[in-house]
PDB file of C-alpha atoms in Angstrom:
ATOM      1  CA  UNK A 288     -21.591  19.904  -1.533  1.00  0.00           C
ATOM      2  CA  UNK A 289     -24.635  17.848  -0.557  1.00  0.00           C
ATOM      3  CA  UNK A 290     -24.573  15.997  -3.907  1.00  0.00           C
ATOM      4  CA  UNK A 291     -20.944  15.018  -3.407  1.00  0.00           C
ATOM      5  CA  UNK A 292     -21.598  14.063   0.219  1.00  0.00           C
ATOM      6  CA  UNK A 293     -24.249  11.573  -0.950  1.00  0.00           C
ATOM      7  CA  UNK A 294     -21.615   9.693  -3.002  1.00  0.00           C
ATOM      8  CA  UNK A 295     -19.324   9.343   0.011  1.00  0.00           C
ATOM      9  CA  UNK A 296     -19.472   6.063   1.912  1.00  0.00           C
ATOM     10  CA  UNK A 297     -22.028   6.172   4.741  1.00  0.00           C
ATOM     11  CA  UNK A 298     -19.170   5.028   6.996  1.00  0.00           C
ATOM     12  CA  UNK A 299     -17.158   8.152   6.132  1.00  0.00           C
ATOM     13  CA  UNK A 300     -19.793  10.822   5.386  1.00  0.00           C
ATOM     14  CA  UNK A 301     -20.460  11.971   8.982  1.00  0.00           C
ATOM     15  CA  UNK A 302     -16.707  12.390   9.642  1.00  0.00           C
ATOM     16  CA  UNK A 303     -16.155  14.249   6.356  1.00  0.00           C
ATOM     17  CA  UNK A 304     -19.109  16.517   7.044  1.00  0.00           C
ATOM     18  CA  UNK A 305     -17.852  17.248  10.585  1.00  0.00           C
ATOM     19  CA  UNK A 306     -14.320  18.041   9.404  1.00  0.00           C
ATOM     20  CA  UNK A 307     -15.540  20.438   6.714  1.00  0.00           C
ATOM     21  CA  UNK A 308     -18.056  22.031   9.105  1.00  0.00           C
ATOM     22  CA  UNK A 309     -15.303  22.677  11.675  1.00  0.00           C
ATOM     23  CA  UNK A 310     -13.077  24.126   8.936  1.00  0.00           C
ATOM     24  CA  UNK A 311     -15.892  26.403   7.782  1.00  0.00           C
ATOM     25  CA  UNK A 312     -16.453  27.745  11.302  1.00  0.00           C
ATOM     26  CA  UNK A 313     -12.795  28.127  12.195  1.00  0.00           C
ATOM     27  CA  UNK A 314     -11.463  29.503   8.909  1.00  0.00           C
ATOM     28  CA  UNK A 315      -8.920  26.680   8.653  1.00  0.00           C
ATOM     29  CA  UNK A 316      -7.704  24.358   5.976  1.00  0.00           C
ATOM     30  CA  UNK A 317      -8.701  20.731   6.250  1.00  0.00           C
ATOM     31  CA  UNK A 318      -7.538  17.317   5.091  1.00  0.00           C
ATOM     32  CA  UNK A 319      -9.623  14.167   5.076  1.00  0.00           C
ATOM     33  CA  UNK A 320      -9.566  10.701   3.496  1.00  0.00           C
ATOM     34  CA  UNK A 321     -12.751   8.923   2.467  1.00  0.00           C
ATOM     35  CA  UNK A 322     -14.373   6.487   0.057  1.00  0.00           C
ATOM     36  CA  UNK A 323     -16.554   7.527  -2.858  1.00  0.00           C
ATOM     37  CA  UNK A 324     -18.714   5.208  -4.913  1.00  0.00           C
ATOM     38  CA  UNK A 325     -17.764   5.246  -8.601  1.00  0.00           C
ATOM     39  CA  UNK A 326     -20.379   3.971 -11.057  1.00  0.00           C
ATOM     40  CA  UNK A 327     -18.046   1.542 -12.874  1.00  0.00           C
ATOM     41  CA  UNK A 328     -15.101   1.049 -10.486  1.00  0.00           C
ATOM     42  CA  UNK A 329     -16.881   0.588  -7.169  1.00  0.00           C
ATOM     43  CA  UNK A 330     -15.492   2.244  -4.049  1.00  0.00           C
ATOM     44  CA  UNK A 331     -12.460   4.487  -4.533  1.00  0.00           C
ATOM     45  CA  UNK A 332     -10.403   6.183  -1.803  1.00  0.00           C
ATOM     46  CA  UNK A 333      -9.749   9.923  -1.978  1.00  0.00           C
ATOM     47  CA  UNK A 334      -7.610  12.325  -0.003  1.00  0.00           C
ATOM     48  CA  UNK A 335      -9.119  15.814   0.004  1.00  0.00           C
ATOM     49  CA  UNK A 336      -7.303  18.939   1.110  1.00  0.00           C
ATOM     50  CA  UNK A 337      -9.144  22.204   1.057  1.00  0.00           C
ATOM     51  CA  UNK A 338     -10.006  25.564   2.439  1.00  0.00           C
ATOM     52  CA  UNK A 339     -13.377  27.190   2.939  1.00  0.00           C
ATOM     53  CA  UNK A 340     -13.836  30.656   1.394  1.00  0.00           C
ATOM     54  CA  UNK A 341     -15.938  33.253   3.174  1.00  0.00           C
ATOM     55  CA  UNK A 342     -17.907  36.302   2.135  1.00  0.00           C
ATOM     56  CA  UNK A 343     -19.325  39.094   4.259  1.00  0.00           C
ATOM     57  CA  UNK A 344     -23.093  38.873   4.516  1.00  0.00           C
ATOM     58  CA  UNK A 345     -24.478  41.630   6.668  1.00  0.00           C
ATOM     59  CA  UNK A 346     -22.272  41.761   9.746  1.00  0.00           C
ATOM     60  CA  UNK A 347     -21.049  38.160   9.558  1.00  0.00           C
ATOM     61  CA  UNK A 348     -18.765  36.135   7.352  1.00  0.00           C
ATOM     62  CA  UNK A 349     -20.526  33.192   5.740  1.00  0.00           C
ATOM     63  CA  UNK A 350     -18.861  30.220   4.050  1.00  0.00           C
ATOM     64  CA  UNK A 351     -19.468  30.509   0.324  1.00  0.00           C
ATOM     65  CA  UNK A 352     -17.172  28.045  -1.418  1.00  0.00           C
ATOM     66  CA  UNK A 353     -14.799  25.163  -0.802  1.00  0.00           C
ATOM     67  CA  UNK A 354     -11.545  25.159  -2.747  1.00  0.00           C
ATOM     68  CA  UNK A 355     -10.206  21.623  -2.599  1.00  0.00           C
ATOM     69  CA  UNK A 356      -7.802  19.250  -4.272  1.00  0.00           C
ATOM     70  CA  UNK A 357      -8.798  15.606  -4.529  1.00  0.00           C
ATOM     71  CA  UNK A 358      -6.261  12.830  -4.944  1.00  0.00           C
ATOM     72  CA  UNK A 359      -7.244   9.246  -5.746  1.00  0.00           C
ATOM     73  CA  UNK A 360      -5.346   7.179  -3.162  1.00  0.00           C
ATOM     74  CA  UNK A 361      -7.075   3.842  -3.790  1.00  0.00           C
ATOM     75  CA  UNK A 362      -3.861   2.062  -4.822  1.00  0.00           C
ATOM     76  CA  UNK A 363      -2.040   3.456  -1.781  1.00  0.00           C
ATOM     77  CA  UNK A 364      -4.817   2.257   0.556  1.00  0.00           C
ATOM     78  CA  UNK A 365      -4.770  -1.219  -1.012  1.00  0.00           C
ATOM     79  CA  UNK A 366      -0.983  -1.386  -0.566  1.00  0.00           C
ATOM     80  CA  UNK A 367      -1.319  -0.281   3.072  1.00  0.00           C
ATOM     81  CA  UNK A 368      -3.934  -2.982   3.714  1.00  0.00           C
ATOM     82  CA  UNK A 369      -1.705  -5.612   2.113  1.00  0.00           C
ATOM     83  CA  UNK A 370       1.322  -4.487   4.128  1.00  0.00           C
ATOM     84  CA  UNK A 371      -0.697  -4.535   7.338  1.00  0.00           C
ATOM     85  CA  UNK A 372      -1.817  -8.110   6.605  1.00  0.00           C
ATOM     86  CA  UNK A 373       1.733  -9.202   5.812  1.00  0.00           C
ATOM     87  CA  UNK A 374       3.052  -7.525   8.959  1.00  0.00           C
ATOM     88  CA  UNK A 375       0.449  -9.371  11.023  1.00  0.00           C
ATOM     89  CA  UNK A 376       1.416 -12.694   9.440  1.00  0.00           C
ATOM     90  CA  UNK A 377       5.156 -12.071   9.864  1.00  0.00           C
ATOM     91  CA  UNK A 378       4.749 -11.029  13.492  1.00  0.00           C
ATOM     92  CA  UNK A 379       2.680 -14.092  14.427  1.00  0.00           C
ATOM     93  CA  UNK A 380       4.392 -16.878  12.501  1.00  0.00           C
ATOM     94  CA  UNK A 381       6.443 -19.546  14.240  1.00  0.00           C
ATOM     95  CA  UNK A 382       9.150 -19.005  11.614  1.00  0.00           C
ATOM     96  CA  UNK A 383      11.968 -16.554  12.276  1.00  0.00           C
ATOM     97  CA  UNK A 384      11.584 -13.545   9.978  1.00  0.00           C
ATOM     98  CA  UNK A 385      14.208 -10.874   9.351  1.00  0.00           C
ATOM     99  CA  UNK A 386      13.595  -8.066   6.841  1.00  0.00           C
ATOM    100  CA  UNK A 387      16.619  -6.263   5.448  1.00  0.00           C
ATOM    101  CA  UNK A 388      17.176  -3.317   3.158  1.00  0.00           C
ATOM    102  CA  UNK A 389      18.842  -3.838  -0.250  1.00  0.00           C
ATOM    103  CA  UNK A 390      22.275  -3.512   1.380  1.00  0.00           C
ATOM    104  CA  UNK A 391      21.515  -6.366   3.791  1.00  0.00           C
ATOM    105  CA  UNK A 392      21.038  -4.213   6.904  1.00  0.00           C
ATOM    106  CA  UNK A 393      18.383  -5.418   9.335  1.00  0.00           C
ATOM    107  CA  UNK A 394      15.193  -3.354   9.270  1.00  0.00           C
ATOM    108  CA  UNK A 395      12.823  -5.549  11.274  1.00  0.00           C
ATOM    109  CA  UNK A 396      12.745  -8.925  13.009  1.00  0.00           C
ATOM    110  CA  UNK A 397       9.865 -10.835  14.502  1.00  0.00           C
ATOM    111  CA  UNK A 398       9.759 -12.260  18.024  1.00  0.00           C
ATOM    112  CA  UNK A 399      10.640 -15.768  16.816  1.00  0.00           C
ATOM    113  CA  UNK A 400      13.844 -14.490  15.179  1.00  0.00           C
ATOM    114  CA  UNK A 401      14.774 -12.699  18.379  1.00  0.00           C
ATOM    115  CA  UNK A 402      14.044 -15.741  20.535  1.00  0.00           C
ATOM    116  CA  UNK A 403      15.883 -18.194  18.251  1.00  0.00           C
ATOM    117  CA  UNK A 404      18.963 -16.082  17.505  1.00  0.00           C
ATOM    118  CA  UNK A 405      19.226 -14.155  20.760  1.00  0.00           C
ATOM    119  CA  UNK A 406      19.539 -10.874  18.846  1.00  0.00           C
ATOM    120  CA  UNK A 407      17.306  -8.053  20.075  1.00  0.00           C
ATOM    121  CA  UNK A 408      15.281  -6.489  17.262  1.00  0.00           C
ATOM    122  CA  UNK A 409      16.034  -2.879  18.219  1.00  0.00           C
ATOM    123  CA  UNK A 410      19.750  -3.506  18.753  1.00  0.00           C
ATOM    124  CA  UNK A 411      19.946  -5.369  15.428  1.00  0.00           C
ATOM    125  CA  UNK A 412      18.271  -2.631  13.404  1.00  0.00           C
ATOM    126  CA  UNK A 413      20.681  -1.075  10.908  1.00  0.00           C
ATOM    127  CA  UNK A 414      23.355  -3.748  11.372  1.00  0.00           C
ATOM    128  CA  UNK A 415      24.414  -6.049   8.532  1.00  0.00           C
ATOM    129  CA  UNK A 416      22.783  -9.462   8.885  1.00  0.00           C
ATOM    130  CA  UNK A 417      26.131 -11.178   8.333  1.00  0.00           C
ATOM    131  CA  UNK A 418      27.618  -9.099  11.152  1.00  0.00           C
ATOM    132  CA  UNK A 419      25.098 -10.543  13.621  1.00  0.00           C
ATOM    133  CA  UNK A 420      26.449 -14.027  12.981  1.00  0.00           C
ATOM    134  CA  UNK A 421      30.162 -13.268  12.498  1.00  0.00           C
ATOM    135  CA  UNK A 422      32.226 -16.103  13.931  1.00  0.00           C
ATOM    136  CA  UNK A 423      29.414 -18.630  13.626  1.00  0.00           C
ATOM    137  CA  UNK A 424      30.391 -22.072  12.282  1.00  0.00           C
ATOM    138  CA  UNK A 425      28.126 -21.453   9.266  1.00  0.00           C
ATOM    139  CA  UNK A 426      29.325 -17.890   8.607  1.00  0.00           C
ATOM    140  CA  UNK A 427      30.696 -18.794   5.152  1.00  0.00           C
ATOM    141  CA  UNK A 428      27.418 -20.377   4.062  1.00  0.00           C
ATOM    142  CA  UNK A 429      25.500 -17.363   5.343  1.00  0.00           C
ATOM    143  CA  UNK A 430      27.796 -14.960   3.472  1.00  0.00           C
ATOM    144  CA  UNK A 431      27.272 -16.985   0.261  1.00  0.00           C
ATOM    145  CA  UNK A 432      23.473 -16.845   0.712  1.00  0.00           C
ATOM    146  CA  UNK A 433      23.620 -13.101   1.364  1.00  0.00           C
ATOM    147  CA  UNK A 434      25.767 -12.551  -1.751  1.00  0.00           C
ATOM    148  CA  UNK A 435      23.250 -14.543  -3.823  1.00  0.00           C
ATOM    149  CA  UNK A 436      20.430 -12.444  -2.404  1.00  0.00           C
ATOM    150  CA  UNK A 437      22.286  -9.204  -3.240  1.00  0.00           C
ATOM    151  CA  UNK A 438      22.607 -10.381  -6.843  1.00  0.00           C
ATOM    152  CA  UNK A 439      18.867 -10.957  -7.035  1.00  0.00           C
ATOM    153  CA  UNK A 440      18.844 -14.703  -6.482  1.00  0.00           C
ATOM    154  CA  UNK A 441      17.497 -16.526  -3.515  1.00  0.00           C
ATOM    155  CA  UNK A 442      18.840 -19.587  -1.850  1.00  0.00           C
ATOM    156  CA  UNK A 443      18.351 -21.900   1.071  1.00  0.00           C
ATOM    157  CA  UNK A 444      20.604 -23.940   3.306  1.00  0.00           C
ATOM    158  CA  UNK A 445      20.743 -25.748   6.607  1.00  0.00           C
ATOM    159  CA  UNK A 446      23.261 -23.798   8.634  1.00  0.00           C
ATOM    160  CA  UNK A 447      24.901 -23.814  12.050  1.00  0.00           C
ATOM    161  CA  UNK A 448      24.851 -20.425  13.755  1.00  0.00           C
ATOM    162  CA  UNK A 449      26.052 -19.143  17.103  1.00  0.00           C
ATOM    163  CA  UNK A 450      23.798 -17.676  19.774  1.00  0.00           C
ATOM    164  CA  UNK A 451      25.213 -14.635  21.658  1.00  0.00           C
ATOM    165  CA  UNK A 452      25.241 -16.787  24.814  1.00  0.00           C
ATOM    166  CA  UNK A 453      27.841 -19.044  23.163  1.00  0.00           C
ATOM    167  CA  UNK A 454      25.789 -22.085  22.224  1.00  0.00           C
ATOM    168  CA  UNK A 455      25.333 -23.050  18.590  1.00  0.00           C
ATOM    169  CA  UNK A 456      22.165 -24.204  16.863  1.00  0.00           C
ATOM    170  CA  UNK A 457      21.143 -25.536  13.477  1.00  0.00           C
ATOM    171  CA  UNK A 458      18.470 -23.818  11.398  1.00  0.00           C
ATOM    172  CA  UNK A 459      17.153 -23.752   7.852  1.00  0.00           C
ATOM    173  CA  UNK A 460      17.589 -20.405   6.152  1.00  0.00           C
ATOM    174  CA  UNK A 461      15.798 -19.230   3.038  1.00  0.00           C
ATOM    175  CA  UNK A 462      16.771 -15.950   1.484  1.00  0.00           C
TER     176      UNK A 462
END
């Protein structure tokens, strides 16, 4: 165990050691994620799930072995970091951003989208994007852009849309 612990990142080793120590004293399973230095690939992320086995020594049970499964989650961690960076960018940009699922239903909008369009992000979630702007002067153009997006092609247009308060506004849309 000590040899493996030495390969774990110094940033993670104390936490890993504490989690396994608690599991060994409480007879519980444990799960922990940490980085390990690989000789040729640098730092790799692992998820470890295990259980500490005990054996009677005298009148007390003593931990004798750790049975664990290790999973390399480096790619998952890199994807999570990338998504977190993209989420930060999307949430702070001055551009209106609306993420939809493959069927065109709203999944997330940033504050700029909500301010510009007047559509609350929570109330919009799960609704078809085209439905939010039904009756807008540019509804036909929007429907064409959405159809192009559903077929795997993007498009852009300057379009007139209606705000829920009744006023209309012009905006550039890129899908």
